[in-house]
XYZ file of C-alpha atoms in Angstrom:
219
model
C 40.057 96.285 82.920
C 38.729 95.486 79.563
C 35.522 93.764 79.575
C 35.182 90.830 77.073
C 36.977 90.206 74.003
C 37.619 94.173 73.389
C 40.868 95.763 72.492
C 43.252 97.077 75.483
C 43.321 100.814 75.505
C 46.454 102.368 74.763
C 46.810 105.699 76.152
C 50.118 106.753 77.151
C 49.415 109.015 80.071
C 52.006 107.333 82.287
C 55.052 109.748 81.394
C 56.455 111.950 84.467
C 57.266 114.958 82.561
C 58.356 117.030 85.629
C 60.275 114.122 87.209
C 58.015 114.404 90.461
C 57.843 110.551 91.211
C 61.524 109.871 90.289
C 63.658 110.544 86.969
C 62.156 112.456 84.127
C 61.519 109.974 81.394
C 61.381 112.654 78.760
C 64.586 113.252 77.094
C 65.283 116.955 76.668
C 67.942 118.743 74.469
C 68.140 122.042 76.028
C 71.903 122.277 76.279
C 72.263 121.670 72.595
C 73.642 125.502 72.092
C 76.225 125.048 75.136
C 77.375 121.556 73.795
C 78.007 123.515 70.255
C 80.085 126.024 72.239
C 82.191 123.547 74.238
C 82.802 121.491 70.754
C 84.020 124.416 68.928
C 86.187 125.152 71.809
C 87.710 121.967 72.280
C 88.342 122.117 68.174
C 90.214 125.051 68.854
C 92.366 123.696 71.974
C 93.147 120.575 69.922
C 94.229 122.636 66.625
C 96.657 124.684 69.102
C 98.143 121.678 70.617
C 98.998 119.775 67.551
C 99.887 123.130 65.530
C 101.321 122.942 62.817
C 100.062 119.325 62.028
C 96.534 119.123 60.031
C 93.432 119.156 62.269
C 92.202 115.962 60.586
C 94.984 113.774 61.530
C 96.897 111.374 59.683
C 96.979 111.010 56.083
C 94.808 107.620 55.139
C 94.541 105.320 52.138
C 91.788 105.324 49.618
C 90.374 101.649 49.781
C 87.389 99.752 48.649
C 84.531 98.212 50.944
C 84.166 94.559 50.945
C 81.427 92.584 48.915
C 79.724 93.062 45.773
C 77.044 95.098 47.388
C 79.465 98.133 48.337
C 82.805 97.569 46.712
C 81.787 99.836 43.748
C 82.401 102.857 46.308
C 85.660 104.272 47.990
C 86.251 105.388 51.381
C 89.088 106.014 53.501
C 91.135 103.075 55.034
C 92.878 102.434 58.318
C 96.590 102.650 56.974
C 98.750 102.589 54.287
C 100.262 98.955 53.466
C 104.110 98.064 53.866
C 104.118 97.697 50.059
C 102.914 101.160 49.213
C 105.081 102.765 51.502
C 107.940 101.049 49.822
C 107.073 102.157 46.282
C 106.603 105.800 47.551
C 110.065 105.606 49.352
C 108.919 106.349 52.750
C 110.219 103.908 55.641
C 107.815 101.953 57.797
C 109.134 103.370 61.043
C 109.212 106.837 59.525
C 105.794 106.930 58.195
C 103.633 107.420 61.570
C 106.250 110.352 62.475
C 105.149 112.552 59.542
C 101.464 111.835 59.931
C 100.947 108.908 57.757
C 98.691 106.036 59.070
C 100.090 102.454 58.463
C 98.191 99.148 58.608
C 100.619 96.080 58.254
C 97.720 93.833 58.081
C 96.199 95.336 54.844
C 97.434 93.879 51.396
C 97.260 94.922 48.193
C 95.019 92.919 45.805
C 95.473 94.491 42.715
C 97.794 97.065 41.246
C 95.198 99.841 40.766
C 95.102 100.059 44.790
C 98.716 99.928 45.024
C 99.384 102.660 42.038
C 96.695 105.015 43.601
C 97.905 105.034 47.179
C 101.399 105.232 46.192
C 100.589 108.152 43.917
C 98.688 109.702 47.225
C 101.481 109.284 49.305
C 104.076 110.739 47.019
C 101.866 113.982 46.472
C 101.521 114.219 50.265
C 105.394 113.811 50.681
C 105.911 116.422 47.946
C 103.736 118.931 49.848
C 105.059 118.089 53.462
C 106.918 120.749 55.320
C 109.147 118.525 57.768
C 109.797 120.513 61.289
C 113.201 119.702 63.077
C 112.975 118.541 66.484
C 115.877 121.187 67.308
C 115.640 124.148 65.196
C 119.373 124.960 66.109
C 120.386 121.277 64.787
C 118.695 120.404 61.874
C 118.661 116.882 60.478
C 118.781 115.334 56.794
C 115.426 115.727 55.191
C 113.901 118.566 57.410
C 112.386 121.566 55.395
C 114.453 124.860 55.274
C 113.968 128.065 57.033
C 112.356 129.502 54.497
C 109.575 126.952 53.990
C 109.208 126.561 57.924
C 108.056 130.446 57.631
C 105.417 129.810 54.853
C 103.740 127.031 56.950
C 100.287 126.933 57.720
C 98.006 124.496 59.182
C 95.430 122.564 57.339
C 91.945 122.766 58.560
C 89.267 120.432 56.844
C 89.770 117.228 55.170
C 93.207 116.070 54.503
C 93.416 115.247 50.641
C 89.699 114.309 50.306
C 88.415 111.898 47.545
C 87.537 113.255 44.552
C 85.116 111.690 41.934
C 86.643 111.903 38.327
C 83.617 112.720 36.136
C 84.051 110.905 32.748
C 82.694 113.209 29.829
C 79.426 111.803 28.047
C 79.956 110.074 24.563
C 77.277 111.130 22.302
C 76.778 108.700 19.486
C 74.250 108.754 16.235
C 71.551 106.191 16.333
C 72.190 103.903 13.146
C 69.854 101.969 11.090
C 71.986 98.696 12.589
C 71.009 99.932 15.804
C 67.342 100.336 15.527
C 67.111 97.189 13.532
C 68.767 95.034 16.515
C 66.640 92.920 18.643
C 68.304 92.653 22.202
C 65.661 90.391 23.653
C 66.081 87.704 20.688
C 69.803 88.141 20.910
C 70.028 87.478 24.736
C 67.538 84.238 24.554
C 69.632 83.019 21.771
C 72.632 83.349 23.903
C 71.341 81.734 26.713
C 69.989 78.829 24.683
C 73.370 78.692 23.404
C 74.716 78.365 26.920
C 72.328 75.737 27.954
C 72.646 73.465 24.562
C 76.617 73.211 25.244
C 76.314 69.986 26.787
C 73.707 68.288 24.847
C 75.545 69.279 21.532
C 78.647 68.003 22.552
C 77.056 64.718 23.527
C 75.188 64.499 20.072
C 78.632 64.741 18.408
C 79.940 61.945 20.255
C 77.212 59.920 19.517
C 77.594 60.560 15.751
C 81.298 59.734 15.738
C 80.603 56.410 17.771
C 77.537 55.621 15.380
C 80.270 56.190 12.303
C 82.778 53.970 13.933
C 80.198 51.292 14.372
C 78.801 51.835 10.783
C 82.441 51.282 9.232
C 83.123 48.378 11.677
C 80.156 46.605 10.411
C 80.892 47.487 6.459
C 84.317 45.851 7.022
C 82.956 43.029 8.147
C-alpha cells in the first residue's frame, strides 16, 4: 500500500496476455484477412442470389436531416412518400416489387423535395428493365426480349447523390464597395430595430400632446 499522502501507483501489469488465468484480456485481430475473404464471398453469393437486381438494394430518396445543425446536408432517406410516387406515376403497391423503397409516414414539407424525388423516380423508371415472372407469358409493362438480353447487374451505389458545383462569379471591386462601412451599417440597423417601440411611443405622445393643445386653445 501507499504510505502517507502519496499518489497511488498506476502500473498496469495485470493483463493476462496468454489467457493462463482465464479468458485472455487482450483483444486480437489475427482473423482480419480471413474475415475480409468471407465478406467478399458473402457479397458474391448475395449478388448471384438477387441477380439481376442491383447489389445496393432498393432505390431511396434524397432527404435533409432534421435540426438547423444538419439540415444543410443531404442524405438517403428511408423511402419515397406516397405523393412522390403519385407524381411519378408509380402505384404504391407496385413500387416495392420493382426495387423502390416506400415510407408511408414521411411527408413532403416543400415543393423542392417533391420535385427532386419525383424526378429521381422518373429517371429510375426510364432506365428500369422489368423481367416478366413467366417468360412464356409476359404481362403489360414488362420489358421486351431485346432489352432483357442487354440487362446487366449494377454493382456499387444506386443513383448516388451528386453535388451541383455552382461556378464562382468574379466581380470587380468598385469605389462604392471600398467606401462602404459594414460595421457602421450593422450597428445602425441594429439600433433601428431596438428603437422601433420607443419611436412609435414618441409619435403617439406627440399626437396626444397636439390634441390636448387644440382642446385648450378651443376653450
